PDB file of C-alpha atoms in Angstrom:
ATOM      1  CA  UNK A   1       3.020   3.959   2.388  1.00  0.00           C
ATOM      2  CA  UNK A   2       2.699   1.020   5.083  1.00  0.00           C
ATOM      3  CA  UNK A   3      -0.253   1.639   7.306  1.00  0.00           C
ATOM      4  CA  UNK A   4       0.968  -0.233  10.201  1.00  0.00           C
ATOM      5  CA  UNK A   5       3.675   1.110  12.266  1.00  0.00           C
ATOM      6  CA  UNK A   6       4.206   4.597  10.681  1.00  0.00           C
ATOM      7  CA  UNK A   7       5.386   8.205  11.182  1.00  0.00           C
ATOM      8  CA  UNK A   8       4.945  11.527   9.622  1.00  0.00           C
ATOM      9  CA  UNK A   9       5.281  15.195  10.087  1.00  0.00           C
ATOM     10  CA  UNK A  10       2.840  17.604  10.804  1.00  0.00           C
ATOM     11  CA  UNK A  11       3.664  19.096   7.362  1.00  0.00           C
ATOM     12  CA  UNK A  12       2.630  16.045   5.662  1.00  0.00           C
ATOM     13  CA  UNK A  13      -0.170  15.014   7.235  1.00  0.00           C
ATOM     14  CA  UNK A  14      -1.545  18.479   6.488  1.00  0.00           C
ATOM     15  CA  UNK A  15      -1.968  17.277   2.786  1.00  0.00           C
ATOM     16  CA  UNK A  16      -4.333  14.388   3.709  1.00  0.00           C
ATOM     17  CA  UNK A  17      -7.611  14.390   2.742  1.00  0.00           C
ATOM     18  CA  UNK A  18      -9.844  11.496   3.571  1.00  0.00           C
ATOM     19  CA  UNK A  19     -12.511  12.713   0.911  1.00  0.00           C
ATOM     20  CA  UNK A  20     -10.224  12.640  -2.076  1.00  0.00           C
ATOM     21  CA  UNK A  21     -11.536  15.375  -3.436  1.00  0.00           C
ATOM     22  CA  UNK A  22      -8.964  15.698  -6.197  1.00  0.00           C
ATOM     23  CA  UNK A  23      -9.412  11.780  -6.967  1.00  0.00           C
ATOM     24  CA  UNK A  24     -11.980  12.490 -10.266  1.00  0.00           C
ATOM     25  CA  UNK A  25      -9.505  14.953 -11.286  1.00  0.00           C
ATOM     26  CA  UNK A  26      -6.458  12.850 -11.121  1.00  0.00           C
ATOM     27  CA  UNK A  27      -8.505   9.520 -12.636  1.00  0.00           C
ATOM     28  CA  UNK A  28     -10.059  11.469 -15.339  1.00  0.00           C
ATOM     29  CA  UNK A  29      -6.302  12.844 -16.515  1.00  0.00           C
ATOM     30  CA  UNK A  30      -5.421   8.969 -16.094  1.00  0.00           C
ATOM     31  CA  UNK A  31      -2.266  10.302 -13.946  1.00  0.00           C
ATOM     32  CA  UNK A  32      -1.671   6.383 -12.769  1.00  0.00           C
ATOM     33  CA  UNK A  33       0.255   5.810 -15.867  1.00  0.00           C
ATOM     34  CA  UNK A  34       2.566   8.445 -14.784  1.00  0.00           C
ATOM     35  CA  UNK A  35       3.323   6.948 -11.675  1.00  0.00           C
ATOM     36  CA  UNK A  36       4.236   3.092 -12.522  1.00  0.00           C
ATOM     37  CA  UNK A  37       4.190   1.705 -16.155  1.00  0.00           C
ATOM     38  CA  UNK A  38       2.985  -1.927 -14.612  1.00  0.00           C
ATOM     39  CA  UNK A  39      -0.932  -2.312 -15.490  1.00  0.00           C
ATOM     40  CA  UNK A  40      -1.715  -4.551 -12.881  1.00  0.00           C
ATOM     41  CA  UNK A  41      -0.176  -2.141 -10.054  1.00  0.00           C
ATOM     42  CA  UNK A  42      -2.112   0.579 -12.007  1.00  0.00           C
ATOM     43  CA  UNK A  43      -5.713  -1.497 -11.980  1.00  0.00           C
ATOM     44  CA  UNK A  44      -4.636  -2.689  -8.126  1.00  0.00           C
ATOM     45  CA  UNK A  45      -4.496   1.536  -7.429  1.00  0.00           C
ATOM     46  CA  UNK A  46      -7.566   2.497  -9.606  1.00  0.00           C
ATOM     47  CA  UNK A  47      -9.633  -0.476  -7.624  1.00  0.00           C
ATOM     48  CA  UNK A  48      -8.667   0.750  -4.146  1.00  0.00           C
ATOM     49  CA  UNK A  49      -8.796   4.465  -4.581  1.00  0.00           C
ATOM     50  CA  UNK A  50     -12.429   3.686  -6.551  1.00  0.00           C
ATOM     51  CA  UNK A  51     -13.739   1.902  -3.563  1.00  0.00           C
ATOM     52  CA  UNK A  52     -11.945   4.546  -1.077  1.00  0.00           C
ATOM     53  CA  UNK A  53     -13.478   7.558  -2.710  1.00  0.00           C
ATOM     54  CA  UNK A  54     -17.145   5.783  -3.034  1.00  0.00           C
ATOM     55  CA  UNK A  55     -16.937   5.224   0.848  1.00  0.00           C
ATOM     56  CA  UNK A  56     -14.650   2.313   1.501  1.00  0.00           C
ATOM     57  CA  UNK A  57     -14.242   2.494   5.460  1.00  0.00           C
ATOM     58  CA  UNK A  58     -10.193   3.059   5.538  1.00  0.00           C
ATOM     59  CA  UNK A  59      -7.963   6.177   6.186  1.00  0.00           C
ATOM     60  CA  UNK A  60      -5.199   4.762   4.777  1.00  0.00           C
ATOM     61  CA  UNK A  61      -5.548   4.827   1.009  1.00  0.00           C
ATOM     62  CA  UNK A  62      -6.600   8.207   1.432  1.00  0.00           C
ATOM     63  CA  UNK A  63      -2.872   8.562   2.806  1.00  0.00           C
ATOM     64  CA  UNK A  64      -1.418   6.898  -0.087  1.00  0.00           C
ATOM     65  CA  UNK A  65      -3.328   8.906  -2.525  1.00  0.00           C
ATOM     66  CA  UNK A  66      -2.082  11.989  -0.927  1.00  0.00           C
ATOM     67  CA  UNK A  67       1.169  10.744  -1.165  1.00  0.00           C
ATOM     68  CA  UNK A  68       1.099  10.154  -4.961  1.00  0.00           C
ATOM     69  CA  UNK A  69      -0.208  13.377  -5.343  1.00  0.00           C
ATOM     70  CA  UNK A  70       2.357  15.842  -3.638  1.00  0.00           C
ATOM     71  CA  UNK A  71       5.007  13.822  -5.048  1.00  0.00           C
ATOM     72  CA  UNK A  72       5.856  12.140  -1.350  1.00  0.00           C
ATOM     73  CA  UNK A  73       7.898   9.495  -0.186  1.00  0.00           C
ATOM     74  CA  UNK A  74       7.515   6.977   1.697  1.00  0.00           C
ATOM     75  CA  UNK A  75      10.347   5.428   3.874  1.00  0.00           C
ATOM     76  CA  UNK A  76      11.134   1.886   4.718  1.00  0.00           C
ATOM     77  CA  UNK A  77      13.625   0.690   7.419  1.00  0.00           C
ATOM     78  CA  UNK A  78      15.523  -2.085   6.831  1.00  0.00           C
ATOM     79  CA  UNK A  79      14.031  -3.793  10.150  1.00  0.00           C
ATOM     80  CA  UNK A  80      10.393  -4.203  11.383  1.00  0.00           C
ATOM     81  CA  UNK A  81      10.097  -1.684  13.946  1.00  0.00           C
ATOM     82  CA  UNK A  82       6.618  -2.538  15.333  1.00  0.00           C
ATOM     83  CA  UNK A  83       4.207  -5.927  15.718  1.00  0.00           C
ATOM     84  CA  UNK A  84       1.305  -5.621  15.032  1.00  0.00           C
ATOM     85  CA  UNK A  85      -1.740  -7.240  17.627  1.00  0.00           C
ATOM     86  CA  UNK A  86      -4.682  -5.608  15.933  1.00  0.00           C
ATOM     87  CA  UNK A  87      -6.093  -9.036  14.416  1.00  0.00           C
ATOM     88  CA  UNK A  88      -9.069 -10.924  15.295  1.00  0.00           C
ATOM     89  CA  UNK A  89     -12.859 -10.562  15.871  1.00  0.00           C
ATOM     90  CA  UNK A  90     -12.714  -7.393  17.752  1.00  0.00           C
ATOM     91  CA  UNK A  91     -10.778  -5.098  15.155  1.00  0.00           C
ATOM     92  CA  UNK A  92     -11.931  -2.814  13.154  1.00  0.00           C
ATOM     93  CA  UNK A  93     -10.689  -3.957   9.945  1.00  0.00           C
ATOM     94  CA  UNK A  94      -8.428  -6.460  10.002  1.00  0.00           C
ATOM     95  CA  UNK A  95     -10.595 -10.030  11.496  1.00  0.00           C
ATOM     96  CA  UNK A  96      -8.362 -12.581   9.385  1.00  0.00           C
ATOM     97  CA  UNK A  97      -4.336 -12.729  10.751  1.00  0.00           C
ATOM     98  CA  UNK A  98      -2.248 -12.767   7.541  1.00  0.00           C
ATOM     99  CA  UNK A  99       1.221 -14.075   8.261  1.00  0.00           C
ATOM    100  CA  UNK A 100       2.608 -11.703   6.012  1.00  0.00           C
ATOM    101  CA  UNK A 101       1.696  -9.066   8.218  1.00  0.00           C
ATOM    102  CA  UNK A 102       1.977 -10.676  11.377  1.00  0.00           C
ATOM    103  CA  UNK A 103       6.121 -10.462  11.587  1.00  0.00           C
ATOM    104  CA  UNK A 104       7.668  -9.904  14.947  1.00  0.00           C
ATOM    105  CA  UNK A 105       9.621  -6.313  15.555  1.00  0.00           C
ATOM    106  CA  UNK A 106      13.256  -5.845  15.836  1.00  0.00           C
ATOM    107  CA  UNK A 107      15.392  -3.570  17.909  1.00  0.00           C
ATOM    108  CA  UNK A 108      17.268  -0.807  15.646  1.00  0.00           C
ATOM    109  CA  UNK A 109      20.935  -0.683  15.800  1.00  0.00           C
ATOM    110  CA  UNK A 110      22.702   2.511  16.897  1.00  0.00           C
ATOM    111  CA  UNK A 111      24.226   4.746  15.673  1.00  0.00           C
ATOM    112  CA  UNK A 112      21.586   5.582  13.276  1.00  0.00           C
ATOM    113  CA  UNK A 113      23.043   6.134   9.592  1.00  0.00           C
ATOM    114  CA  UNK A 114      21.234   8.430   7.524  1.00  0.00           C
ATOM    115  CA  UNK A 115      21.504   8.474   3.855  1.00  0.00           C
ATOM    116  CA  UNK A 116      23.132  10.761   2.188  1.00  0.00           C
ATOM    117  CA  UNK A 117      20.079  11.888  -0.171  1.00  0.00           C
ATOM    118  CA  UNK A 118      16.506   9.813  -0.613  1.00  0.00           C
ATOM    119  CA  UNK A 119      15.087   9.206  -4.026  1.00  0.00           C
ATOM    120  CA  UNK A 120      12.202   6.916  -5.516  1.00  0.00           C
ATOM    121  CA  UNK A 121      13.288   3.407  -5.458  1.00  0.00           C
ATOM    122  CA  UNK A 122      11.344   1.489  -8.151  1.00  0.00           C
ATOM    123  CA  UNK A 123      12.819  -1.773  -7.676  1.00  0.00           C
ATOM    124  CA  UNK A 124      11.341  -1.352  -4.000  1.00  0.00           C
ATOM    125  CA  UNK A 125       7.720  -0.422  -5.464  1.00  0.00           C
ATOM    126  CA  UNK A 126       8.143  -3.385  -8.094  1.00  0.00           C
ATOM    127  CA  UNK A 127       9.115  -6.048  -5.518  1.00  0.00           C
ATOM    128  CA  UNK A 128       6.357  -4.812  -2.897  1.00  0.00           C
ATOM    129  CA  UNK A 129       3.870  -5.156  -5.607  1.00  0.00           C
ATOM    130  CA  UNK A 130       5.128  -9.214  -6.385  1.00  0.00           C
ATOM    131  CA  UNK A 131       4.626  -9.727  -2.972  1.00  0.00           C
ATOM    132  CA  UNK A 132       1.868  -8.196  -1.591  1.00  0.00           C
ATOM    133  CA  UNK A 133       0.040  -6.642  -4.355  1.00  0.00           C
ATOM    134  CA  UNK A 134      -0.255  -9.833  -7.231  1.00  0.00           C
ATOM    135  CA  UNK A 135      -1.678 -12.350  -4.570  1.00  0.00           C
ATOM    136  CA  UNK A 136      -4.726  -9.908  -4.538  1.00  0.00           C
ATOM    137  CA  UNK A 137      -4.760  -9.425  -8.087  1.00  0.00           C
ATOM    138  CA  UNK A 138      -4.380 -13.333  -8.967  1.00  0.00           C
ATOM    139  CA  UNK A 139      -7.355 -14.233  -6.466  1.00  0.00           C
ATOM    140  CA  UNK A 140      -9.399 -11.590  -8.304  1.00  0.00           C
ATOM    141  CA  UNK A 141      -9.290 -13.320 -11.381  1.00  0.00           C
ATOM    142  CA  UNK A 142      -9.500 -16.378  -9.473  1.00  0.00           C
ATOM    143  CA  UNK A 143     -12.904 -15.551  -7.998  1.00  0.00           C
ATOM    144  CA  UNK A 144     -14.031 -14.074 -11.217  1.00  0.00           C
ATOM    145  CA  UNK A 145     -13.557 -17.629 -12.918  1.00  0.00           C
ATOM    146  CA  UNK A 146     -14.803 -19.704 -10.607  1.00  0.00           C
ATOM    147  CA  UNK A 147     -11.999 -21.055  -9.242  1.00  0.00           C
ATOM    148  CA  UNK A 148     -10.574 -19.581  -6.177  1.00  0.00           C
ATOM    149  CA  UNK A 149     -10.468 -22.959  -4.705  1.00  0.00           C
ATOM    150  CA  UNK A 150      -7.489 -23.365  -6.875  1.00  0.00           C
ATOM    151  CA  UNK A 151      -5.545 -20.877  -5.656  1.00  0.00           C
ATOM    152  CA  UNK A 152      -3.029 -22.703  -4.762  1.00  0.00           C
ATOM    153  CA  UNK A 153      -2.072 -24.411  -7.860  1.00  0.00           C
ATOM    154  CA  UNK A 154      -1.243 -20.393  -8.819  1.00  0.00           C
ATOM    155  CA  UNK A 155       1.464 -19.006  -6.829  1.00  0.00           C
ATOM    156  CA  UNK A 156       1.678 -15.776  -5.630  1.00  0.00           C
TER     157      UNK A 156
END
């Protein structure tokens, strides 16, 4: 559930709520483990929906947590549709450019070919996690050990 340059439907985005009111529910019945077997994807999850439902300053976890919870998908295109210019001092969230996220937009090709049914894809979900998800995780520990300055004799 990318937060920069998405879509939804009106039927979707009727199931967000941005209080998480069915978080405690869904932590205390440990429903993570349902969802991906991976602990550190599970601990990654736990940490931001935590922070999110103690009044983290986002709207997008909320989204992903509704997601998880009715079951949702979310879909990827095969080419970056948008850029996005909402680093530096004057955004909201983001102050630091990553160059991960920083990757320049591409026209679609026509025609259009729509699959012919959409299902989880898990090796998606485990290969988004290497790439974005463990550098967070590994400068956790990092940080926790005293030695973040290291970082880069771990790779990501």
């Amino acid at each position: 559930p990318f937060s920069w340059g998405w879509a939804s439907w009106k039927r979707a985005w009727k199931l967000y709520d941005a209080d998480m009111k069915l978080y405690p529910e869904f932590k205390r019945k440990k429903y993570l483990s349902a969802i991906t077997s991976n602990p550190l994807e599970r601990w990654n999850l736990e940490k931001m929906f935590d922070a999110t439902y103690n009044g983290l300053d986002t709207w997008d976890y909320q989204w992903h947590f509704s997601l998880l919870i009715n079951n949702g998908l979310a879909i990827v295109p095969n080419r970056n549709l948008v850029q996005n210019i909402g680093f530096g001092e004057d955004s909201t969230h983001t102050k630091k450019t990553h160059s991960y996220l920083s990757i320049f937009h591409q026209n679609l090709k026509f025609p259009l070919k729509h699959p012919h049914f959409m299902i989880w894809n898990e090796e998606y979900d485990k290969k988004y996690f290497r790439i974005f998800l463990w550098k967070r995780f590994r400068n956790f520990v990092l940080k926790k050990i005293g030695m973040l300055k290291f970082s880069n004799l771990f790779p990501a």
